Structures are given as structure tokens and as C-alpha cells.
Coordinates of C-alpha atoms and ligand atoms in Angstrom, one line a residue:
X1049 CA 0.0 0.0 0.0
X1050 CA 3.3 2.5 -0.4
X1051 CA 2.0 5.7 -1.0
X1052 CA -1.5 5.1 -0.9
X1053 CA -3.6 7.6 1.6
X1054 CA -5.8 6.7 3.7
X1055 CA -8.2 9.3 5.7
X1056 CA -9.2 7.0 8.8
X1057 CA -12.5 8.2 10.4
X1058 CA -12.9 6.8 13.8
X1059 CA -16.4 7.3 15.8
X1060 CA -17.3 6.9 19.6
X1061 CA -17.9 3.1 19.4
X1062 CA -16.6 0.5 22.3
X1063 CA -15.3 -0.7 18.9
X1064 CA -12.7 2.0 18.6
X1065 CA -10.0 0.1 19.8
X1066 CA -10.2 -2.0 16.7
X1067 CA -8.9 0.8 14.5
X1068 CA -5.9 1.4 16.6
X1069 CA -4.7 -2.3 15.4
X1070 CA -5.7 -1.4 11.9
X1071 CA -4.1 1.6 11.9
X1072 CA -0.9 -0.4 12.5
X1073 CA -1.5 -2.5 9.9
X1074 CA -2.1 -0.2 7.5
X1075 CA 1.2 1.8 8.3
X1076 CA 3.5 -1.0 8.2
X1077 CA 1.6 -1.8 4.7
X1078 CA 3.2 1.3 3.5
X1079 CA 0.1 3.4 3.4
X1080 CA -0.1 7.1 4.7
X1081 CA -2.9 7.5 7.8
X1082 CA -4.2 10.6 8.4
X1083 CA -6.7 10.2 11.3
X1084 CA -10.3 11.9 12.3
X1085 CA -11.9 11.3 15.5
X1086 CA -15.1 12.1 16.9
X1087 CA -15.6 13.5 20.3
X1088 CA -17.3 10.3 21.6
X1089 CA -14.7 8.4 20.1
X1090 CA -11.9 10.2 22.1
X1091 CA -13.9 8.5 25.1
X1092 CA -13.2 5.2 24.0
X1093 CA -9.4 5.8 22.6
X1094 CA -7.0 8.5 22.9
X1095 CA -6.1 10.6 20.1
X1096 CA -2.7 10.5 21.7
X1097 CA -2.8 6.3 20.8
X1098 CA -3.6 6.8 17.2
X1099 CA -1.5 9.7 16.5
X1100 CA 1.8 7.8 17.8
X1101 CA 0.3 4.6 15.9
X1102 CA 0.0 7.2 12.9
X1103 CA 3.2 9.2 13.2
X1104 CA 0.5 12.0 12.2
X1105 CA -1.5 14.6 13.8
X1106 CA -4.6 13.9 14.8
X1107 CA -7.9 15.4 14.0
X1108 CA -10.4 15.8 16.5
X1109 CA -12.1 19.2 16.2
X1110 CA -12.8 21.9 12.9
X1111 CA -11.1 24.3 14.8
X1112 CA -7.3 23.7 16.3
X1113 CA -7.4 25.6 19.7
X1114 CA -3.4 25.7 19.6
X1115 CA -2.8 27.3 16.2
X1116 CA -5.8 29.1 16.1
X1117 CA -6.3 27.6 12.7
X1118 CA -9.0 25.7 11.4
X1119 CA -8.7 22.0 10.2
X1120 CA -9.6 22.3 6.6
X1121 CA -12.2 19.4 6.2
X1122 CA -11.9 19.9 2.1
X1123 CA -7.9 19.6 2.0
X1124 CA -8.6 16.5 4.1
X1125 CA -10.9 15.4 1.4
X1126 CA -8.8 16.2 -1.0
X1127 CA -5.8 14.7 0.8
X1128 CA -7.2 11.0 1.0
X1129 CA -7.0 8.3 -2.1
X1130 CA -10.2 6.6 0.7
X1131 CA -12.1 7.9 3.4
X1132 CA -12.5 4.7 5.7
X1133 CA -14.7 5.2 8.3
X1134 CA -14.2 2.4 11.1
X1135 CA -16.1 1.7 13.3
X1136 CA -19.5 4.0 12.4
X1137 CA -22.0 4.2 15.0
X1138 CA -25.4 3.9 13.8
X1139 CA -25.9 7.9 14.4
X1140 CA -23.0 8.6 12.5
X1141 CA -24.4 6.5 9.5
X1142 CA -27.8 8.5 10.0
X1143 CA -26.0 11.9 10.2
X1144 CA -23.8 11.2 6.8
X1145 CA -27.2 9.8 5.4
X1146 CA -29.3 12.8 5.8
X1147 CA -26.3 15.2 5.2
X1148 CA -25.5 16.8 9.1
X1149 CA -22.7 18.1 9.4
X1150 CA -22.0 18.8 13.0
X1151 CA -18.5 17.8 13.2
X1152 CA -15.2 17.2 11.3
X1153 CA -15.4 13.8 10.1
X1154 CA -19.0 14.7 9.0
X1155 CA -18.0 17.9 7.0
X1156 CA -15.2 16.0 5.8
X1157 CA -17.4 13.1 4.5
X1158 CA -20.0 16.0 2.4
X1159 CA -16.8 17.6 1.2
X1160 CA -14.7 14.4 0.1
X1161 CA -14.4 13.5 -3.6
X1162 CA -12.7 10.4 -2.8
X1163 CA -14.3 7.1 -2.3
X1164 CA -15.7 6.6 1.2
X1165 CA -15.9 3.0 2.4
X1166 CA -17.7 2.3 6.4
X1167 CA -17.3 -0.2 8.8
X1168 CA -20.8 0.0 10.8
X1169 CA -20.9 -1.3 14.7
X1170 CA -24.2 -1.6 16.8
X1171 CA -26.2 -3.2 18.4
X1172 CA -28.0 -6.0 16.4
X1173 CA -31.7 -4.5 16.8
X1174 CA -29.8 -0.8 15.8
X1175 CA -28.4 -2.2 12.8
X1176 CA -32.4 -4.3 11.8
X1177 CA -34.2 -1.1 12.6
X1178 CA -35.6 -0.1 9.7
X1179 CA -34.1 3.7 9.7
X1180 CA -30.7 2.3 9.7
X1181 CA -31.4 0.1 6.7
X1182 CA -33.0 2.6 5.2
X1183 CA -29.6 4.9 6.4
X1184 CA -27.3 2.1 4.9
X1185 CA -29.8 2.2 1.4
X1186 CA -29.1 6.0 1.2
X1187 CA -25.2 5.3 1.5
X1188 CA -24.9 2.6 -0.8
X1189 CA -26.7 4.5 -3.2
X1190 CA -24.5 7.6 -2.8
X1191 CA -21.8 5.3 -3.5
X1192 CA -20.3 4.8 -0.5
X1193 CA -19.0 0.8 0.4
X1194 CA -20.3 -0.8 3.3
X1195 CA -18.4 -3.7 5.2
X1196 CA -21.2 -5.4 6.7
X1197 CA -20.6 -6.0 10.7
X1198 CA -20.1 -9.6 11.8
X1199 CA -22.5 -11.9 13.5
X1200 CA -21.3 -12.2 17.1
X1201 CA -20.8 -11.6 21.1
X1202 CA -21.8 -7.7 21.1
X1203 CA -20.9 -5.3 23.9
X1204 CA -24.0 -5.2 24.8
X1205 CA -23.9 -9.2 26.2
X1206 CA -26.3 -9.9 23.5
X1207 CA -25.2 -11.9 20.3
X1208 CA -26.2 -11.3 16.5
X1209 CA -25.1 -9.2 13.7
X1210 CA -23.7 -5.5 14.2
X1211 CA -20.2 -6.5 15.3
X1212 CA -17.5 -4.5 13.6
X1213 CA -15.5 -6.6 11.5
X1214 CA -12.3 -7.5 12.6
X1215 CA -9.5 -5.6 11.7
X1216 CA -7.4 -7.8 9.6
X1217 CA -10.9 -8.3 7.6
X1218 CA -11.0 -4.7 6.9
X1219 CA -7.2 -4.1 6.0
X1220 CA -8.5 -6.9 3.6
X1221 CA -11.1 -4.8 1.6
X1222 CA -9.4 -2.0 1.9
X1223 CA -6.0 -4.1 0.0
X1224 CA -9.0 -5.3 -2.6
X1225 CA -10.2 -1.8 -2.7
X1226 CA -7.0 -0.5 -4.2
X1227 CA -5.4 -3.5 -5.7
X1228 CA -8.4 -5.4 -6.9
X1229 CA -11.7 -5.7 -8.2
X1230 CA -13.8 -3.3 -5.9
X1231 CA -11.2 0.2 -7.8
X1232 CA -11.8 1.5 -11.0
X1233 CA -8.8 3.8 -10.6
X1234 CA -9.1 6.3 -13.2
X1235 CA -11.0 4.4 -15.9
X1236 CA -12.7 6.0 -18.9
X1237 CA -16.0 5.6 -19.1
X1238 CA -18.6 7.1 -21.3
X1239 CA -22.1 6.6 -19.9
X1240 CA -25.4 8.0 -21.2
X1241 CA -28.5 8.6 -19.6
X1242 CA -32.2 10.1 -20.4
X1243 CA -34.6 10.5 -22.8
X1244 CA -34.2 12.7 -26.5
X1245 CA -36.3 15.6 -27.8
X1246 CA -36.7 15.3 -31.4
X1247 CA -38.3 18.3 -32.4
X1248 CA -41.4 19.1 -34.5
X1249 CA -41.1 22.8 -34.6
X1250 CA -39.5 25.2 -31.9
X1251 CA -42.2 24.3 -29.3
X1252 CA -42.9 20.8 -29.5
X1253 CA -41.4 17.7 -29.6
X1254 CA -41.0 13.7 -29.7
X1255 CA -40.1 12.3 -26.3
X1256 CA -40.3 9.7 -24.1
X1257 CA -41.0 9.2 -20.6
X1258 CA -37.2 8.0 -19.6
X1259 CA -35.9 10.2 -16.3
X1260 CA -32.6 9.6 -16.8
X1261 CA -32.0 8.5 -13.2
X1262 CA -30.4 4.5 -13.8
X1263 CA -28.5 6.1 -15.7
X1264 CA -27.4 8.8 -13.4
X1265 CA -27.1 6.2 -10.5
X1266 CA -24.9 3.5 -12.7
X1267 CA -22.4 7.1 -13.0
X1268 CA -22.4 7.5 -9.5
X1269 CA -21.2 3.9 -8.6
X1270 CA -18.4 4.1 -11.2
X1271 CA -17.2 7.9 -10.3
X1272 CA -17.2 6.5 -6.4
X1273 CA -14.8 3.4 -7.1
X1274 CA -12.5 5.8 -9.2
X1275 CA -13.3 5.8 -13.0
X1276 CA -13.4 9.1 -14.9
X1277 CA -16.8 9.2 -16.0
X1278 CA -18.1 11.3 -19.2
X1279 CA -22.3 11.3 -19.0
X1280 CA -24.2 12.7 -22.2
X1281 CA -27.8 13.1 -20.8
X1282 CA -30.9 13.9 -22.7
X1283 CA -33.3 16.5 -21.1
X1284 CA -33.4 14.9 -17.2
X1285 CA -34.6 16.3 -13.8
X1286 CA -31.9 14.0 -12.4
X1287 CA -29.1 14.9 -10.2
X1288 CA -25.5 14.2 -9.7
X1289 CA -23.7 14.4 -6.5
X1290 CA -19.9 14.0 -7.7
X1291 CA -19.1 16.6 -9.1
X1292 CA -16.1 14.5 -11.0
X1293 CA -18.8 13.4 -13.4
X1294 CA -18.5 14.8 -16.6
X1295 CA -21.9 15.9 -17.3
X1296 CA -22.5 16.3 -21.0
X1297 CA -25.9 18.1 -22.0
X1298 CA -27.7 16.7 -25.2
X1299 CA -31.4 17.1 -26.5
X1300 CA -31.5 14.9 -29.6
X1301 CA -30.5 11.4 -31.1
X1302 CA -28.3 13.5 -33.7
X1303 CA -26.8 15.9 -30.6
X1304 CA -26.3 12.4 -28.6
X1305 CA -24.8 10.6 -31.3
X1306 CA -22.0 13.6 -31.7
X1307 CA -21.2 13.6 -28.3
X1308 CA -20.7 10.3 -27.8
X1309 CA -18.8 9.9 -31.1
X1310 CA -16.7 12.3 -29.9
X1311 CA -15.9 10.8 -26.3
X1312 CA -16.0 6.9 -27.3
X1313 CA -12.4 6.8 -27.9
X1314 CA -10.4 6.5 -25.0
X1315 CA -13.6 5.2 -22.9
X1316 CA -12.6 1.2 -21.3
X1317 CA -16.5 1.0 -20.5
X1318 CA -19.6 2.2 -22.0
X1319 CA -23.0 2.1 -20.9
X1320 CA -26.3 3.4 -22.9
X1321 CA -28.6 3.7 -20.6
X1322 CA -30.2 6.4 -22.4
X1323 CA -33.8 6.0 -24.1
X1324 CA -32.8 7.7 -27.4
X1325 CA -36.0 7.7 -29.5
X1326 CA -35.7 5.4 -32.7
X1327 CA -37.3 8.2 -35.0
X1328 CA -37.1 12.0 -35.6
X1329 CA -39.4 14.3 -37.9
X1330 CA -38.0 14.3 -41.0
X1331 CA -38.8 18.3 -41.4
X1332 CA -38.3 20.3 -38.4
X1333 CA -40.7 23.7 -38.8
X1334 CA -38.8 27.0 -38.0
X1335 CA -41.8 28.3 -36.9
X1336 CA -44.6 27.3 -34.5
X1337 CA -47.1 25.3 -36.7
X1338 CA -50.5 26.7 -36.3
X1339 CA -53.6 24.8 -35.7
X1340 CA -55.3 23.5 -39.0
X1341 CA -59.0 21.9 -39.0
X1342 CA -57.9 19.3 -41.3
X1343 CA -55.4 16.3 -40.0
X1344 CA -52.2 16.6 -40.1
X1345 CA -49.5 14.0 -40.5
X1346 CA -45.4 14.1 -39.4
X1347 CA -43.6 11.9 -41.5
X1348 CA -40.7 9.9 -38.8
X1349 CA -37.2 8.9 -40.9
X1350 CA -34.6 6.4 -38.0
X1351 CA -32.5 8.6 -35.9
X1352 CA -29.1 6.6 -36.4
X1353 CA -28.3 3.9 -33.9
X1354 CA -25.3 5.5 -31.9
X1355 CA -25.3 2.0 -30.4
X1356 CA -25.0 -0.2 -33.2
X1357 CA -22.5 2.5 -34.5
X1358 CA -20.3 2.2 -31.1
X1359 CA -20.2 -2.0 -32.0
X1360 CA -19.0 -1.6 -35.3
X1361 CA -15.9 0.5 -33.6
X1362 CA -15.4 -0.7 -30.9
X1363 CA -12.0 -2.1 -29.8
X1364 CA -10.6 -5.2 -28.2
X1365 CA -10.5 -3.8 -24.9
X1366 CA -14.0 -1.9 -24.9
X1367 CA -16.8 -3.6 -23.1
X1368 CA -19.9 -2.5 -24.0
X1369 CA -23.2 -2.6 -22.4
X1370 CA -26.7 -1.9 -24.3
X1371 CA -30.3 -1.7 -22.6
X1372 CA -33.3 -2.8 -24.0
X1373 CA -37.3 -2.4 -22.5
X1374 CA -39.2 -5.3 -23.5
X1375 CA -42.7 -6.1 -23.0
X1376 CA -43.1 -9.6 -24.9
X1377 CA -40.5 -12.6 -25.9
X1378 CA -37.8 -10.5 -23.5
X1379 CA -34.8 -12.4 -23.5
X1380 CA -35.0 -13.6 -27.0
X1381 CA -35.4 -9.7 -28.3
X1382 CA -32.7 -9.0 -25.9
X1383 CA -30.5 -11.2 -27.0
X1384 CA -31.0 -10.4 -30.6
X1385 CA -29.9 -6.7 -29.9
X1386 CA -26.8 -7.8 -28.0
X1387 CA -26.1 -9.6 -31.2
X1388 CA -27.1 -7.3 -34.1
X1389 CA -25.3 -4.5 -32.2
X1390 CA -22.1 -6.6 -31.2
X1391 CA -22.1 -6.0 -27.5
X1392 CA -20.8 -7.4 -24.7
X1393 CA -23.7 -7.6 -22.7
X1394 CA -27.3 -6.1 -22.8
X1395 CA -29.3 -5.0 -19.3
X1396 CA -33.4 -6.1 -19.9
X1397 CA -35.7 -4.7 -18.5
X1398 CA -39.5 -6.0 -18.8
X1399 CA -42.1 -4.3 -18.7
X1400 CA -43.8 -7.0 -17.9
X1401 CA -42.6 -6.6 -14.3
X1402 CA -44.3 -4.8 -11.5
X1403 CA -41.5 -2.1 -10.4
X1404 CA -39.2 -2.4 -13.9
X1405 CA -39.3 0.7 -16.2
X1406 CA -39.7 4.3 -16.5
X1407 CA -40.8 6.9 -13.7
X1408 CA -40.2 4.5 -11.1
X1409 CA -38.0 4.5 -8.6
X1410 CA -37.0 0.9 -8.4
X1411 CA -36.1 -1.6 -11.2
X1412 CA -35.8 -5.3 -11.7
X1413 CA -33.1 -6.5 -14.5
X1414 CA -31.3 -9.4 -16.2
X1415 CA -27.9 -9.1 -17.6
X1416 CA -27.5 -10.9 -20.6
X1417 CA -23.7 -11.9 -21.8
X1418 CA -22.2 -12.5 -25.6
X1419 CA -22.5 -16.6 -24.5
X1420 CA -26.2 -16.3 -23.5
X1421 CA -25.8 -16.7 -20.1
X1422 CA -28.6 -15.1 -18.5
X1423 CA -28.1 -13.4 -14.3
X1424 CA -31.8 -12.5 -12.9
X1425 CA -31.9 -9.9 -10.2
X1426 CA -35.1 -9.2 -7.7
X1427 CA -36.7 -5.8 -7.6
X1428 CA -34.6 -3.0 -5.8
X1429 CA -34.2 0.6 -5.7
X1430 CA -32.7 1.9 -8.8
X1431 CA -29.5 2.8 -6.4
X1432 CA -29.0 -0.8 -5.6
X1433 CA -29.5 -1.9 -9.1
X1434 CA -26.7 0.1 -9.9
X1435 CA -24.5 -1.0 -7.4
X1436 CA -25.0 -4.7 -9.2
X1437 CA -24.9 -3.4 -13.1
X1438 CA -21.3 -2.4 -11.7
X1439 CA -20.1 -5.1 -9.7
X1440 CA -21.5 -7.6 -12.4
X1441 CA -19.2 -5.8 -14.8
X1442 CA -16.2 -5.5 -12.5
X1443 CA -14.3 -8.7 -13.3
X1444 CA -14.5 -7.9 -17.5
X1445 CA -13.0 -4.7 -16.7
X1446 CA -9.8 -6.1 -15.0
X1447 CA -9.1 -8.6 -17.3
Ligands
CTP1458 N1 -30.0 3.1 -28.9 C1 -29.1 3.9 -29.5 N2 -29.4 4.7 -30.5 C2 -30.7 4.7 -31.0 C3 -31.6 3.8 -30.4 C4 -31.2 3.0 -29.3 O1 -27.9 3.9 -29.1 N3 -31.0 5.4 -32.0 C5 -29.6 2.2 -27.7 C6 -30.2 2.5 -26.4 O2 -29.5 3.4 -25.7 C7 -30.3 1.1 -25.8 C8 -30.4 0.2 -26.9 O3 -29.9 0.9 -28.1 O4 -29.0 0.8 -25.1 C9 -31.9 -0.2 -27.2 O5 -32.0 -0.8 -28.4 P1 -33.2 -0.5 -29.4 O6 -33.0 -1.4 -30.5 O7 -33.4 0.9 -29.7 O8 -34.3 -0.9 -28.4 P2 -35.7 -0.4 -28.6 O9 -35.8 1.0 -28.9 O10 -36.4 -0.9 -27.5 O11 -36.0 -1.2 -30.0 P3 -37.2 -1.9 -30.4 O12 -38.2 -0.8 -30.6 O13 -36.8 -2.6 -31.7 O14 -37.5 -2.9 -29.4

């Protein structure tokens, strides 16, 4: 881990003590440790411990009462290749979910750009209770990678699941974090997103009722493990919340088309996601088309498949990943795509299922690969979904 840096969050947890054997591990890995620690936490380890374990200052407060300076929670940010959190008490979770900031490490966590992976400890009934799953949903959906606790003896004297994972386990993921599958360290990857306008005259148009926001999420999973991500929406009330994203703003199949012409290149990975309408008017009125009381017909010519046009180009190391929204024969049509368009794998979505589709918030897919082997996945929030688009696509990536 030579030269790697790691921002160590540490929270008031009888668990704390933990992260003081971590932190050794870490260092005589190679990696830099730069340490935060809650108030509560201080109670449960001393700053002094982890800063000698360190060999760095410790962080405790936003303002340093010797220096008179404050501690700058964005060059902190800035500073770490991962903010680790270990251990996260259940009302730290529940602050970084719903965006408090009441303290260093939680200004430091709104302010990072780095990935952010959390080591939760609790008691078992605080880690079921539905606001803490709901808490870790949030999380994982802003990207951030959760190391489930253990199943064990708790503080508490009771036994079940909100132990913090041992220490060893979590130098572990944080070794595969930077060294294997879970880090996309700096990949390309062109992503796109949304519906497209094709306009009938400067007031109207052909759309569809895509929101852009599987799209939006599959960017924010890749962007948090590390890739450089380029997304060319259509017209989307979606929003981003890493602000590495290269957002790209389109409006039709022909404006789509350039962009991603344009940024296909150098791109390792790319994704449409977007619903990019099939057909455009073939005459586009400069002016407002006034109401006749005879009928009135639009002739439709293909907008050009920017998909199909990405297979014929794309290179040996490209993966690339279509969508398709069926509602009858869905695996066959899907298939047939993935084929006709030479991709490497195609994400179906069926209509036919309650919760799959447009304007909802959840979604329920099966990846398809080039040899026909078909992975199902239940309904989930369109976060979640995400989360396993990306990790089903991890190990083609590394090869
Ligand atoms: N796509 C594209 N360019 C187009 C149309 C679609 O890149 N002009 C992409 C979509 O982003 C999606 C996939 O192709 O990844 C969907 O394939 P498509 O054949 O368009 O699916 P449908 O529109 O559902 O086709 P059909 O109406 O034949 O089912």
C-alpha cells in the first residue's frame, strides 16, 4: 500500500479500539494515515494512541485551539486516495445519510471526492431497525462501500449481527479496494442517460418518458470506485452528487450521437442507458405550426443507432453494455440486440414486471452476456440496481 492515503474516520464506538490495530496495519503496509476522530470516540481511545500509531497529527475538532487555525475538512478530502470510516455508529451513519454536518469527520465526508468505504458497529436491533437500513440504502446508493458488521458476542452481552468486523478483515477490503476488483482507478467511461427531444417545430417535440435517473445512478457507482466518467444526458430532472462526473448536456439522437462519437475513444466502458427515440421528424418547422382543422400527418425517418454505430468500432479492450425495455418474448429480443449490435452484454428490462421501467423508482433486470448466459436480479431501488450493473461488470474490466 506504499504511497497510498488513507483518511481513517474513527467514531465513539466501544469498537474503537479496533482501528488502533488497523491503523498499524495499515502503516507497516506502507500506506499514509491521516486520522479523524469524533468526540465520543476520544472516550473510547486516545487521540494520543492513534497519532503515535500514525506518526500524524490527529484530527479531533474543525477548529485547532493551539494554532488558532481551522482544520480544513476539504484539504482533508482532497488529501485521501479513501475515506475509511471504522467503526460508524449507527448515528453517524444516520448523520452522513441525511447530510449533518456537526463535526469534522462529517463535513469531511460532504466535502470528500474520494471514495468513502464504512465499517458499521451496533447493536443487532440498531443495525435491523428499519431507519438504519433505510440509512445504509441512502449510503450505498451515494456510493459509499459498506463492510457489513459480523454476526457475534456484542458489547452489549447480547449476540447477533452489528459486530465491527475484525481488523485484519478490513485491511482486507481495503488491500481489494486498491489492488483489486472493488477500484476502477481512473478508468474511462462514457455513460449515457435520459430521454431525447426530437423536435417538431421550436415548441414541440417527440419524447419519451425516460428520467434519466439508472443512468445517473450506474455514474455515480463508477465515479465513487475511481473511474473518470463522461455522461451525455438527454433532457433529465436527475441529479449528480460527484461533481467529478463529466456531465455532457444533449437534446436529440443526432446531438447524442455527436457527443458520444466524440468521447468513445479513449472510454474502457460504455453504458447506454439512455432511451434515445428510434425516430425524428423528417422536417423540423422553423416556426410554430398553427392549428389547421384538417389532419395533419409528421412523416418519422430512424435517428441513427449510436449504439449499433459504437459496436461496429469498438475495440478489443471496450466492453460495451446496451439496454433494452421489452414487454413480450424479453430475453429472446434481448439477445438479438446484443447480437445485431455486437455488445458485450445487454441489461433487460421487462415491462412486464411490476416495479421495472420508466418513472419509477425501483427496477428489476437481467444481464445478458455475448454466450447467453442469463443473471436475474429481484426488484430494488434503482440505487441498488446500480450497485450490481457495476459489480457484475467489474471482473470484464480487470481482465
Ligand atoms: N440506442 C441507441 N441509438 C438509437 C436507439 C437506441 O444507441 N438510435 C440504444 C439504447 O440506448 C439502448 C439500446 O440501443 O441501449 C436499445 O436498443 P433499441 O433497438 O433501440 O431498443 P428499442 O428502442 O427498445 O428497440 P425496439 O423498438 O426494436 O424494441
Amino acid at each position: 500500500m506504499k504511497g497510498k492515503r488513507i483518511l481513517l474516520g474513527v467514531t465513539g464506538s466501544i469498537a474503537a479500539y479496533k482501528s488502533a490495530v488497523l491503523v498499524r496495519l495499515l502503516v507497516k503496509a506502507g500506506a499514509e494515515v491521516k486520522i479523524i476522530m469524533t468526540r465520543d470516540a476520544c472516550e473510547f481511545i486516545t487521540p494520543l494512541t492513534m497519532s503515535v500509531l500514525s506518526g500524524n497529527q490527529v484530527y479531533t475538532e474543525s477548529f485547532n485551539r493551539e494554532t488558532g487555525k481551522w482544520n480544513s475538512h476539504i484539504e482533508l478530502g482532497m488529501w485521501a486516495d479513501l475515506f475509511l470510516i471504522t467503526p460508524a455508529t449507527a448515528n453517524t451513519i444516520a448523520k452522513m445519510a441525511s447530510g449533518i454536518c456537526d463535526n469534522l469527520l462529517l463535513e469531511t465526508y460532504l466535502s470528500a471526492r474520494c471514495p468513502v468505504m464504512l465499517a458499521p458497529a451496533m447493536d443487532l436491533d440498531m443495525w435491523k431497525h428499519q431507519t438504519t437500513v433505510k440509512n445504509i440504502r441512502l449510503l450505498t446508493e451515494a456510493g459509499v462501500k459498506i463492510l457489513s458488521p459480523d454476526s457475534g458476542e456484542l458489547a452489549s452481552g447480547l449476540s447477533g449481527e452489528g459486530r465491527l468486523r475484525e481488523p485484519e478483515d478490513i485491511f482486507n477490503s481495503v488491500n481489494d479496494f486498491f489492488f483489486s476488483h472493488f477500484s476502477l482507478n481512473n478508468l474511462d467511461v462514457l455513460i449515457t442517460a435520459g430521454p431525447t427531444y426530437e423536435a417538431i417545430d421550436p415548441v414541440r417535440f417527440i419524447g419519451n418518458r425516460s428520467t434519466g435517473t439508472m443512468g445517473y445512478r450506474i455514474a455515480e457507482v463508477l465515479a465513487a470506485r475511481g473511474a473518470r466518467v463522461t455522461l451525455v444526458s438527454g433532457p433529465s430532472e436527475a441529479k449528480l452528487q460527484n461533481d467529478r462526473i463529466k456531465k455532457i448536456e444533449v437534446e436529440s439522437a443526432d446531438e447524442m450521437y455527436d457527443q458520444c462519437m466524440q468521447h468513445a475513444g479513449p472510454a474502457r466502458l460504455i453504458i447506454m442507458s439512455a432511451a434515445v427515440s428510434d425516430y425524428k421528424p423528417q422536417d423540423v418547422s422553423s416556426v410554430k405550426i398553427k392549428k389547421e382543422n384538417s389532419e395533419k400527418e409528421i412523416s418519422l425517418i430512424p435517428t441513427k443507432d449510436i449504439l449499433a454505430e459504437l459496436g461496429k468500432n469498438k475495440s478489443a479492450e471496450q466492453v460495451l453494455v446496451g439496454f433494452a425495455l421489452e414487454t413480450n418474448n424479453e430475453i429472446e429480443n434481448a439477445k438479438l440486440k446484443l447480437k445485431n449490435k455486437n455488445l458485450d452484454f445487454i441489461v433487460l428490462n421487462s415491462l412486464k414486471d411490476q416495479g421495472a421501467g420508466f418513472g419509477t423508482q425501483t427496477n428489476k433486470i437481467s444481464i445478458i452476456g455475448k454466450d447467453g448466459k442469463v443473471t436475474d436480479y429481484t426488484v430494488k431501488m434503482k440505487g441498488e440496481v446500480a450497485v450490481d450493473i457495476v459489480d457484475f461488470l467489474m471482473p470484464s474490466l480487470k481482465k
